[in-house]
Coordinates of C-alpha atoms and ligand atoms in Angstrom, one line a residue:
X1 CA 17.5 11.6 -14.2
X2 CA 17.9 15.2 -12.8
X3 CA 20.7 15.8 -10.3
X4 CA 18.7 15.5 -6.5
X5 CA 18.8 16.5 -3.0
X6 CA 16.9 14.0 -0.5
X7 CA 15.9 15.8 2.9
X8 CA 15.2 12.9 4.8
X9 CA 12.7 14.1 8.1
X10 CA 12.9 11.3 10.6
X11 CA 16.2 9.8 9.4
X12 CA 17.0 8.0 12.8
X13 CA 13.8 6.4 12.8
X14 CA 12.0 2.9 12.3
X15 CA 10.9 3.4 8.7
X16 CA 14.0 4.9 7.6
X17 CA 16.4 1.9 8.6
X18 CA 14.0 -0.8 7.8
X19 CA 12.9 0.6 4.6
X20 CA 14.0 3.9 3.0
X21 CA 18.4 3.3 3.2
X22 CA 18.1 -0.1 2.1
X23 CA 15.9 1.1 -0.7
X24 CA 18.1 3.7 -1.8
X25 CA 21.2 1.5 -1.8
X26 CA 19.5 -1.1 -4.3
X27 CA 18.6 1.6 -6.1
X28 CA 22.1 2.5 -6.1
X29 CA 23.8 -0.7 -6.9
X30 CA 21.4 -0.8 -10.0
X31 CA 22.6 2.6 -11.1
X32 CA 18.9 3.7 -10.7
X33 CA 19.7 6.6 -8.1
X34 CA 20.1 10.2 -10.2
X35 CA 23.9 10.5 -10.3
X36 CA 24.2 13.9 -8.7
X37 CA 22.8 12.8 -5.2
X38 CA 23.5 14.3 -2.1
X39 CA 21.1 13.4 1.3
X40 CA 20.6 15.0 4.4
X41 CA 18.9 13.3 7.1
X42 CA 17.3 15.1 9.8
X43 CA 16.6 14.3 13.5
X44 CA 16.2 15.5 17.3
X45 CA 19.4 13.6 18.2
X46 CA 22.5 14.8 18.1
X47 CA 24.9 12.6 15.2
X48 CA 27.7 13.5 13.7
X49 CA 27.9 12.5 10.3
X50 CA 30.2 9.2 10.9
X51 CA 28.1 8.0 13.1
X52 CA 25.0 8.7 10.7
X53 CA 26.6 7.0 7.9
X54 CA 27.2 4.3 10.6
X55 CA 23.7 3.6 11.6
X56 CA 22.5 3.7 7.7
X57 CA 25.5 1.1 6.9
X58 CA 24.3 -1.1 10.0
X59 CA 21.3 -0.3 8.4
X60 CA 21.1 -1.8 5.1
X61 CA 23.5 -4.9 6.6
X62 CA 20.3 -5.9 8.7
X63 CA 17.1 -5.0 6.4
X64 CA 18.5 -4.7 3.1
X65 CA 17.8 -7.4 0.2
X66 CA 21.2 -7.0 -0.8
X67 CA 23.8 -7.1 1.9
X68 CA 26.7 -4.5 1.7
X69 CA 29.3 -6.8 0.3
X70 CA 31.8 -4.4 -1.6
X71 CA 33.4 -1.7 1.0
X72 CA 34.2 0.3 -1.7
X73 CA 31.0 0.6 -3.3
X74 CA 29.4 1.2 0.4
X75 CA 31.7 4.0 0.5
X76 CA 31.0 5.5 -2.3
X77 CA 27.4 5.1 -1.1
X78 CA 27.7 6.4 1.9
X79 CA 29.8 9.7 0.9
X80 CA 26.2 11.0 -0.3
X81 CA 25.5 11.5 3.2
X82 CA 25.0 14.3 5.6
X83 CA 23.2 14.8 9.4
X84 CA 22.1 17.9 10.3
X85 CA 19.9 18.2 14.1
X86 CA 16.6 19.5 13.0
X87 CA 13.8 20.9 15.9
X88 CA 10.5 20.6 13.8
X89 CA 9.2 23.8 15.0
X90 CA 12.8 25.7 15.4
X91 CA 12.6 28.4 12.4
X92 CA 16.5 28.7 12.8
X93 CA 17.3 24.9 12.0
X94 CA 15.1 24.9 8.8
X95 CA 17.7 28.4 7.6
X96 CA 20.8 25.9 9.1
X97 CA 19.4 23.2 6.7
X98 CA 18.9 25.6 3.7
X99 CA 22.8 26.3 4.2
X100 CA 23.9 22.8 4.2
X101 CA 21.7 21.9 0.8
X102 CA 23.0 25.0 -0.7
X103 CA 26.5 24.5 0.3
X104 CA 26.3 20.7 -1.0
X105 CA 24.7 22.0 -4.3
X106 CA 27.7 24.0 -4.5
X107 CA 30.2 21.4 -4.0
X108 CA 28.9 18.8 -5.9
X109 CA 27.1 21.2 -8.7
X110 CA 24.2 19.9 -8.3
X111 CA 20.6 21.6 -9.8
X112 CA 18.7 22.8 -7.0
X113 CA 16.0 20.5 -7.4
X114 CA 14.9 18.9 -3.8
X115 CA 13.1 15.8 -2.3
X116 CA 11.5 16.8 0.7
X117 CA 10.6 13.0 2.6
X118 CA 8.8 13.3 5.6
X119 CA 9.3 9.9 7.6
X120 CA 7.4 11.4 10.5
X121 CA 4.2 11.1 12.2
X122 CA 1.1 13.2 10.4
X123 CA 0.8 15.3 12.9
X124 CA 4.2 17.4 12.1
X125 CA 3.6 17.5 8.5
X126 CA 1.7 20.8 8.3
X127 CA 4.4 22.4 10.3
X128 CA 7.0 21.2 8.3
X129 CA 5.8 22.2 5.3
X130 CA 4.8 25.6 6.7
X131 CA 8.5 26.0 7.4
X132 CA 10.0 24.4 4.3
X133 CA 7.6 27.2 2.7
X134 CA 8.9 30.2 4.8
X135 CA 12.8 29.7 5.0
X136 CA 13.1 29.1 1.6
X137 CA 14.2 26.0 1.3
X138 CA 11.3 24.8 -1.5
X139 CA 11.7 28.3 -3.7
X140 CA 15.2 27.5 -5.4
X141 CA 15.6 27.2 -9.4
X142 CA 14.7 23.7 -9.7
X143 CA 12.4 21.2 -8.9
X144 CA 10.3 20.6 -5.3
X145 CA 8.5 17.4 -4.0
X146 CA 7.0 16.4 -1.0
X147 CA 7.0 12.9 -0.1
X148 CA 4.9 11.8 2.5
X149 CA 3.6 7.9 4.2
X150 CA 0.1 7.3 5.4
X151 CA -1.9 7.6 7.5
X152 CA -3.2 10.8 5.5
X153 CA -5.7 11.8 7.9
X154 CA -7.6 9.9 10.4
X155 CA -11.2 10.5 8.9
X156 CA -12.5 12.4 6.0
X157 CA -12.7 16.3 7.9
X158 CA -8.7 15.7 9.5
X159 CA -7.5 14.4 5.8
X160 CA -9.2 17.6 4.1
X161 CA -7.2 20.0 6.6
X162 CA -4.2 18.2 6.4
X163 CA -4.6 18.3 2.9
X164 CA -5.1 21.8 3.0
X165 CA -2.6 22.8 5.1
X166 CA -0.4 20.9 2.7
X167 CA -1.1 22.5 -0.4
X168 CA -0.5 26.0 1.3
X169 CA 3.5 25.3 0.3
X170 CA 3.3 22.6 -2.2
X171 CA 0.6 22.0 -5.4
X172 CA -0.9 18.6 -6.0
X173 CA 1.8 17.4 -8.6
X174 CA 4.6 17.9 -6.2
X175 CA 2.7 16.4 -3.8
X176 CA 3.9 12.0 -3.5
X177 CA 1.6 10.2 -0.9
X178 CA 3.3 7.0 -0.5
X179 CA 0.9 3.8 -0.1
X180 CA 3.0 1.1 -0.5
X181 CA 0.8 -1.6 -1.4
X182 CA 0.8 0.5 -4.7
X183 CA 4.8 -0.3 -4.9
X184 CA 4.5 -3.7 -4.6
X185 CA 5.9 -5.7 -7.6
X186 CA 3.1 -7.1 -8.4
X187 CA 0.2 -4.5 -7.8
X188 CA 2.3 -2.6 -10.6
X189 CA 1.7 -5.8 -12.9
X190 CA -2.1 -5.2 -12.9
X191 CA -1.9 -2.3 -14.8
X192 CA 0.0 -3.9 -17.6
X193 CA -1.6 -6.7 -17.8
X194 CA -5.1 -5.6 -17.5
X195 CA -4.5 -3.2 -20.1
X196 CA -2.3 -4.9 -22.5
X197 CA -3.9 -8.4 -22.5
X198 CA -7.1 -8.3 -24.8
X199 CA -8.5 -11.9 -23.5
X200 CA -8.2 -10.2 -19.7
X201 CA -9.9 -6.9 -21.6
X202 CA -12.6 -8.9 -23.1
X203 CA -13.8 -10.9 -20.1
X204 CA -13.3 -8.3 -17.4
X205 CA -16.9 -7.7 -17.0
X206 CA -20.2 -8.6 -15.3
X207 CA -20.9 -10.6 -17.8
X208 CA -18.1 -13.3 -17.1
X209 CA -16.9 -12.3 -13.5
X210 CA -19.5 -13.7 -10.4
X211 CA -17.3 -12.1 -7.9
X212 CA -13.9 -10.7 -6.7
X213 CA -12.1 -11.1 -3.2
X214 CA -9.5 -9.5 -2.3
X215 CA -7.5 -10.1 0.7
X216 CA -4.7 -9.5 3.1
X217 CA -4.1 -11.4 5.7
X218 CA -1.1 -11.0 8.2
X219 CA -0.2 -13.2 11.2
X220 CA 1.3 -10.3 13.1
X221 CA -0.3 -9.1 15.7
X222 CA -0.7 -4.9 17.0
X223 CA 2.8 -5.8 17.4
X224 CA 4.7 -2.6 19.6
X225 CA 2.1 -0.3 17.7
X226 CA -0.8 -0.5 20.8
X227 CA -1.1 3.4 20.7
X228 CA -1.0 3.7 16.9
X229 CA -3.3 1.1 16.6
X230 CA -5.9 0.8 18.9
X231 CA -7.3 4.3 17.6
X232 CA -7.1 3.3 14.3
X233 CA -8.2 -0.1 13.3
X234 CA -8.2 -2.5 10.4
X235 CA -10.6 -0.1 8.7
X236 CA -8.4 2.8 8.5
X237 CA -5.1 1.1 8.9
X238 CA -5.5 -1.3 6.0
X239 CA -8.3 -1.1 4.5
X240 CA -9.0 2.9 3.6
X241 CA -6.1 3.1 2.1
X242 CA -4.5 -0.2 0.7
X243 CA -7.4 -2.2 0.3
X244 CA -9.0 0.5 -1.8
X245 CA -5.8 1.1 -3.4
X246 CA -5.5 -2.8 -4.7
X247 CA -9.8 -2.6 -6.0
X248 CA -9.0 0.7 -7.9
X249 CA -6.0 -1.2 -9.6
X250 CA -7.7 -4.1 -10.5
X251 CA -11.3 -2.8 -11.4
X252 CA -10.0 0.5 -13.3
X253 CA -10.5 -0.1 -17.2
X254 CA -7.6 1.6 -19.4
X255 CA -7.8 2.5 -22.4
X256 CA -5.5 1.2 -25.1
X257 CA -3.1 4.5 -24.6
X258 CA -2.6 5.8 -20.9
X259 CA -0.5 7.2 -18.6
X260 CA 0.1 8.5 -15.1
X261 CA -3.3 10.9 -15.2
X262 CA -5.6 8.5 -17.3
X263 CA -4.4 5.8 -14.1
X264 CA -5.9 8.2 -11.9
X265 CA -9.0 9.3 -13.5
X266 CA -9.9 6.2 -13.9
X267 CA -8.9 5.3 -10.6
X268 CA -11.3 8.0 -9.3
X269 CA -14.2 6.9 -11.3
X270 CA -13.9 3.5 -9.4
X271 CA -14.7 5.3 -6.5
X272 CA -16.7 7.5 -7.7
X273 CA -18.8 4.6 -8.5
X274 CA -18.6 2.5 -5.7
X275 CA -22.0 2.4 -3.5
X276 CA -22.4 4.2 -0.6
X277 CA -23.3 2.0 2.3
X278 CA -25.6 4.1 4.5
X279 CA -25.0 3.9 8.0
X280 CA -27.5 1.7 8.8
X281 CA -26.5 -1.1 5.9
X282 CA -23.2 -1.3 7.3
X283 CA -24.0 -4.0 9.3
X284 CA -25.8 -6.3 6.8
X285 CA -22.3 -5.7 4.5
X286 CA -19.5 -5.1 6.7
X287 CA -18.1 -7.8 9.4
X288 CA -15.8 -6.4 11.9
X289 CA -13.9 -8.6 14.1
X290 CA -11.4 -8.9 17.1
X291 CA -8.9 -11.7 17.6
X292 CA -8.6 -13.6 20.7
X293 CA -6.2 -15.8 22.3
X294 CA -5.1 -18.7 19.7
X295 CA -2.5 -20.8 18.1
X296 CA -0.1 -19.4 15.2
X297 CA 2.4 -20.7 13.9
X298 CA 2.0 -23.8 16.8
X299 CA 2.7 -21.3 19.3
X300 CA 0.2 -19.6 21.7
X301 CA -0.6 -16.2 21.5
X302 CA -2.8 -13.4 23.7
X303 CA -5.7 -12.0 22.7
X304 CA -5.7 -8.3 21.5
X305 CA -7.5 -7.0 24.7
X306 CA -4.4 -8.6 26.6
X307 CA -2.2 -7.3 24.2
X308 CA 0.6 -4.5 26.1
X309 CA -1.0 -1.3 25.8
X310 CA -4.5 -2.4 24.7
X311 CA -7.4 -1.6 27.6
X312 CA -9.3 -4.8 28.0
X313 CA -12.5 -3.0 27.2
X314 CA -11.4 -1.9 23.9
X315 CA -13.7 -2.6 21.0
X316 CA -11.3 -1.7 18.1
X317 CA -11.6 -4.2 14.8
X318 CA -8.1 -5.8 14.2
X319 CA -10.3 -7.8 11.2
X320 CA -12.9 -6.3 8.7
X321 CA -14.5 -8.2 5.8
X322 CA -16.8 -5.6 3.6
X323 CA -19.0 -6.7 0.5
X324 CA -19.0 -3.9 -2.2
X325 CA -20.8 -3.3 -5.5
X326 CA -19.0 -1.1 -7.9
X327 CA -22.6 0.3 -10.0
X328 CA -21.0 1.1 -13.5
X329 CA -21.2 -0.7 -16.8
X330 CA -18.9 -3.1 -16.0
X331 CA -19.1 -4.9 -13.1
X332 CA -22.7 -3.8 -11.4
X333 CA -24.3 -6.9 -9.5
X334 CA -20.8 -8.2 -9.5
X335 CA -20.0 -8.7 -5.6
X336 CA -16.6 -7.4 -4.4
X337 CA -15.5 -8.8 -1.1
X338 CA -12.4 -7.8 0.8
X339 CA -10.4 -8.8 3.4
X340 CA -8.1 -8.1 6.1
X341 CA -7.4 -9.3 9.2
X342 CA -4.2 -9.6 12.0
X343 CA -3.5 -12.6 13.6
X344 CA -4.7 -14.5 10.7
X345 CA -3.5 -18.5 9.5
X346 CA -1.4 -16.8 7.0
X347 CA 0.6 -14.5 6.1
X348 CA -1.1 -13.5 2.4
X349 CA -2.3 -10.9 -0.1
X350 CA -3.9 -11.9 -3.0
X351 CA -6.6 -11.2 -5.2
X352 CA -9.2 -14.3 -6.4
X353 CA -11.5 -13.3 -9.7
X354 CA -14.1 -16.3 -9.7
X355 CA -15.9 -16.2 -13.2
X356 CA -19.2 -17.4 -14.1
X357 CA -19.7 -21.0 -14.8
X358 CA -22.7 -20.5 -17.6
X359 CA -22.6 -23.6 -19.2
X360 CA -22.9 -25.4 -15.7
X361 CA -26.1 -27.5 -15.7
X362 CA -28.4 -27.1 -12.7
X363 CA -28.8 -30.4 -13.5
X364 CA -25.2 -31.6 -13.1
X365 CA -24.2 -33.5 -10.8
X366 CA -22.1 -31.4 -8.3
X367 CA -19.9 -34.3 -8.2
X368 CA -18.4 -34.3 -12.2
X369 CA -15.3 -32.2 -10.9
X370 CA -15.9 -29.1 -12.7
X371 CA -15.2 -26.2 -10.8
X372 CA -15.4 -22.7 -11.5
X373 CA -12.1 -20.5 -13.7
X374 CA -10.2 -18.5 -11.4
X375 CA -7.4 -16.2 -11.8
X376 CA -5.5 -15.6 -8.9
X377 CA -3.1 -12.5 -8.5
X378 CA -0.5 -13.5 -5.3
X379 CA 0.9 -10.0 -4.2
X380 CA 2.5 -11.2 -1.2
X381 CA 4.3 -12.8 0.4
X382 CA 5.4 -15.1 -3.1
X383 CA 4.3 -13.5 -6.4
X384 CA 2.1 -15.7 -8.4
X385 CA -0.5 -15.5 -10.8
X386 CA -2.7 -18.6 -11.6
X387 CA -5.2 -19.9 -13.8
X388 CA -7.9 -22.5 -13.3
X389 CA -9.1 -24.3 -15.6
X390 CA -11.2 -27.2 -15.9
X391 CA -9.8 -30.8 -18.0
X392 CA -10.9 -34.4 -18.6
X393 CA -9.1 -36.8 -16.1
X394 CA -8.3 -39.6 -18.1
X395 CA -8.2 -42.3 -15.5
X396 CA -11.8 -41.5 -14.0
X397 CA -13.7 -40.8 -17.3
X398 CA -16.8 -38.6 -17.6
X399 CA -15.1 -36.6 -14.7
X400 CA -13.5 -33.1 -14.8
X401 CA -10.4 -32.4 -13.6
X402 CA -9.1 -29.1 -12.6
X403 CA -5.7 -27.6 -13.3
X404 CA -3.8 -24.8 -12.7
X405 CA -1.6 -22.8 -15.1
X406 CA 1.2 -21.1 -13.0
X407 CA 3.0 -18.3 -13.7
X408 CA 5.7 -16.8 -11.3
X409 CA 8.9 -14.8 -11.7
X410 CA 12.1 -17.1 -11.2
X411 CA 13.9 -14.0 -11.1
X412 CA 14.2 -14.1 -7.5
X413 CA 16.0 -10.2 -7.1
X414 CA 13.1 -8.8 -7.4
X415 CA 12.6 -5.0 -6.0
X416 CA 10.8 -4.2 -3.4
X417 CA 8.0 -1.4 -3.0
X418 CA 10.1 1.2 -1.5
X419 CA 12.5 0.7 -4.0
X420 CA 9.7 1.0 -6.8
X421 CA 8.1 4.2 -5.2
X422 CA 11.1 5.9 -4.2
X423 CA 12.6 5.8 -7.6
X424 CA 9.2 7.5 -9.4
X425 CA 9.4 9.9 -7.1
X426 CA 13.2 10.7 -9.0
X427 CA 11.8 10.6 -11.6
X428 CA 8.7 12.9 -10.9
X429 CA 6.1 10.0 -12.4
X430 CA 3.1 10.1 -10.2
X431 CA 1.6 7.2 -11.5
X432 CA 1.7 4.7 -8.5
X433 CA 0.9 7.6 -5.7
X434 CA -2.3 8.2 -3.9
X435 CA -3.8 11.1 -5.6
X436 CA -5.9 13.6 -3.2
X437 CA -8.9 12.7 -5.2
X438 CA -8.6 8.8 -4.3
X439 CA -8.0 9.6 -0.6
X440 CA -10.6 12.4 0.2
X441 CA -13.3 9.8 -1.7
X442 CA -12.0 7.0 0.3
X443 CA -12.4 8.7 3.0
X444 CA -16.1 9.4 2.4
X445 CA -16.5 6.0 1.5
X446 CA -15.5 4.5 4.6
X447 CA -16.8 7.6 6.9
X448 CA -20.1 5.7 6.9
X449 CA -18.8 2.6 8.2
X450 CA -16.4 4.5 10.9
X451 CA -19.7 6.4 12.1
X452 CA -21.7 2.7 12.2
X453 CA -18.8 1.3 14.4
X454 CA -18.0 3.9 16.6
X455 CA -21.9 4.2 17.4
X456 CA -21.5 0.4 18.0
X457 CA -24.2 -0.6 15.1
X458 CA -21.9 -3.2 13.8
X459 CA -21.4 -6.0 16.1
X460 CA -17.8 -7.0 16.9
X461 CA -17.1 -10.5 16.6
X462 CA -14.4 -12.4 18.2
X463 CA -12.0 -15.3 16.2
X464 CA -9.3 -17.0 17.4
X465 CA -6.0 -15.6 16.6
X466 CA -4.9 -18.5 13.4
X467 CA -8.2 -18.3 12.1
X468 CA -9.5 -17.2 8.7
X469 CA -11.7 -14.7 10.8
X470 CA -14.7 -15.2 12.3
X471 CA -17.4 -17.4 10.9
X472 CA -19.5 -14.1 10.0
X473 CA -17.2 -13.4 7.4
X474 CA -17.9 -16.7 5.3
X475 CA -21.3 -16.1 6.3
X476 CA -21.6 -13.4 4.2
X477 CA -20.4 -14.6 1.4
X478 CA -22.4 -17.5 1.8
X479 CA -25.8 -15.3 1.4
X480 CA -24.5 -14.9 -2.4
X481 CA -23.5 -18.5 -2.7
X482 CA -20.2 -17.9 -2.4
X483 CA -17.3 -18.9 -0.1
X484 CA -13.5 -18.1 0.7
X485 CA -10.8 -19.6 -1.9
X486 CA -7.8 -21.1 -0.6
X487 CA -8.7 -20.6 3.1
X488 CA -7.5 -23.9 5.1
Ligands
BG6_501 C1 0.9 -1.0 7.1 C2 0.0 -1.2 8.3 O1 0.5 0.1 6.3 O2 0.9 -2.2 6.3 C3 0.4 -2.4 9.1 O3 0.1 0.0 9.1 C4 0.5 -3.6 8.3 O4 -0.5 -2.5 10.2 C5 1.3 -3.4 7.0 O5 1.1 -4.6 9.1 C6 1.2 -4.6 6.1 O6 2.1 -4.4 5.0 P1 2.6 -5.7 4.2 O7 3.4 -5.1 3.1 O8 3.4 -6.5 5.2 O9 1.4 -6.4 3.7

């Protein structure tokens, strides 16, 4: 791995403590970090650099996997290290920060190549790289990436001038949009095995497949993220972005050779496929929903209008269920339902393909315990994947009897997504980033359904918070003969 300078934007914040320093330190312990490293983390506050390395130590004690047990390793961590006080929009600190990198390249002979991370809110991230552009910092000898978190845009027209504000200073391969669903152990499992396993190959079709849910449930509420979140929604917090991410993963067919840009492509031509709702289908397809006052966990909880910092007139969907089609060879008049909700029963991501049960009898009674094959793909919060099949039970005979072969890794130290994503981006491989092509079309697909909600087309059902949603949601599953699996 090329020798690397990580300019951290936002390094006192929430995501960088929680998520990025304990990510780099696992990555570190393994050896996966490039071994000429040097960071600088950037902020408003004044720090000096003790007290930096401080807070990421504290840091990685508190959120990290693997707790800091050898001081001496730490240390050697932690000397990769520097602060510098950066004002977004103060020309003079981005030409103080081009010093320090160049300086620290100096000492520790490192290749000029730099890992611009921007752990910041959207809104500063044309300035930013309007300044990393103009001082300098991104025209040096080596290598330049931008690495940026969601959300990328807040409709389709404010993600194509972000985007092209963006690509003023930096092209499209240096360009890492982070959605971290697409780190997630598991999510980067499909790939392999839908591409290396011919029995998955051969039965990943309309022929075999009746349908294909995908959800994510969380118990959480809007949690301290009222402002954030009651502008945004379940549609374009979740669901434009990592719900799309997880159907493009699992719908894409490889070919037998691939890499990084035949993921994409083909990625793209999921999209591309998908069928446009028109605004005013939305409704008959998409079930948008609100949690109210309820029971999780045994413990009473408010409603999301009473939620701190929510207006008690506010219609905003903490729960979306969507019925798609995907109108290519493969898996037209296969129905594609997804998921997502707050305040749910459970905490859970996971993916259900129910296939066809052809040699089912109308005849049969409904009684002889067959029931239908289904692979399950667990992405969170345990990592699972499951087959059911159907069996003779020997002590009731003439009846089925369903079992389940279980697969799941005992290998308990298993990395998480940041750690995933954030070492890719060392490496340069693009493979598991959102590509502008996937966003800009998600975007368009879900502008319709924005449009439908915001004009109030789509009526806003309420469930109670612990609930698998509100009874629409099964509802429309129903019209296909369908239901949930594995909702209690
Ligand atoms: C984030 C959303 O992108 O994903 C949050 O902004 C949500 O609202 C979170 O809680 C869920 O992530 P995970 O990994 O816990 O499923």
């Amino acid at each position: 791995m090329e020798s690397t300078t990580f300019v951290l934007f936002g390094a006192t914040g929430d995501l960088a403590k929680r998520k990025i320093y304990p990510a780099l330190y696992n990555l570190f312990v393994d050896q996966k970090l490039p071994p000429s490293f040097s960071l600088i983390g950037l902020g408003r506050r004044e720090l000096t650099d003790e007290s930096f390395r401080a807070n990421v130590e504290q840091s990685i004690d508190m959120f990290s996997r693997r707790k800091a047990k050898n001081p001496e390793l730490m240390e050697n961590f932690l000397r990769k290290f520097r602060y510098s006080v950066l004002n977004i929009d103060r020309k003079e600190d981005y030409q103080k920060l081009l010093r320090l990198i160049e300086h620290r390249e100096e000492e520790l002979r490192l290749s000029p190549n730099r890992m611009f991370y921007l752990s910041v809110g959207p809104e500063f991230f044309g300035t930013i790289a309007d300044n990393i552009e103009e001082s300098g910092l991104g025209s040096a000898n080596g290598w330049k990436r931008l690495v940026i978190e969601k959300p990328f845009g807040h409709d389709l027209q404010s993600a194509r001038d972000l985007n092209q504000k963006l690509s003023k200073a930096f092209a499209e391969h240096e360009i890492f949009r982070i959605d971290h669903y697409l780190g997630k152990p598991m999510v980067q499992k499909l790939e392999a095995l839908l591409q290396s396993n011919p029995v998955l190959r051969a039965i990943w079709a309309n022929d075999y497949i009746a349908n294909v849910q995908i959800t994510a449930n969380e118990t959480v509420g809007v949690e301290e993220r009222a402002g954030y979140y009651d502008h945004t929604g379940a549609l374009r917090d979740m669901f434009q972005n990592h719900m799309l991410q997880l159907l493009m993963m699992l719908t894409m067919h490889l070919p037998n050779k691939s890499n990084s840009e035949m993921v994409r492509f083909k990625k793209k031509m999921v999209l591309e496929n998908l069928e446009t709702l028109q605004k005013q289908d939305v409704s008959a397809n998409v079930i948008r929903g609100q949690y109210k006052a309820g029971t999780i966990a045994g413990k009473p909880v408010v409603g999301y209008t009473s939620e701190p910092g929510i207006a008690s007139s506010s219609l905003n969907e903490t729960f979306i269920t969507a019925r798609m089609q995907i109108d290519d060879f493969f898996w037209r008049g296969v129905p594609i339902y997804i998921r997502t909700g707050k305040r749910m029963q459970e905490k859970s991501t996971r993916i259900v393909i129910e296939f066809k049960e052809p040699f089912k009898k109308v005849s049969q009674a409904n009684d002889d315990g067959q029931v239908p094959n289904l692979l399950v793909f667990e992405i969170s919060p345990n990592e699972r994947i499951s087959l059911q099949l159907n069996t003779r039970d020997p002590q009731h005979s003439g009846k089925f009897k369903p079992i389940q072969i279980d697969f799941h890794d005992s290998h308990e130290d298993v990395p998480e997504a940041y750690e995933n994503l954030i070492y890719d981006a060392f490496q340069g491989d693009p493979t598991f980033f959102a590509h502008w092509d996937e966003v800009e079309l998600a975007w368009s697909w879900v502008h319709p359904i924005l449009e439908a909600f915001q004009e109030n087309l789509v009526p806003l059902h309420l469930y109670a918070a612990g609930t698998n949603g509100p009874a629409e949601s099964d509802a429309l599953l129903a019209e296909n003969g369908h239901h949930w699996w594995f909702d209690s």
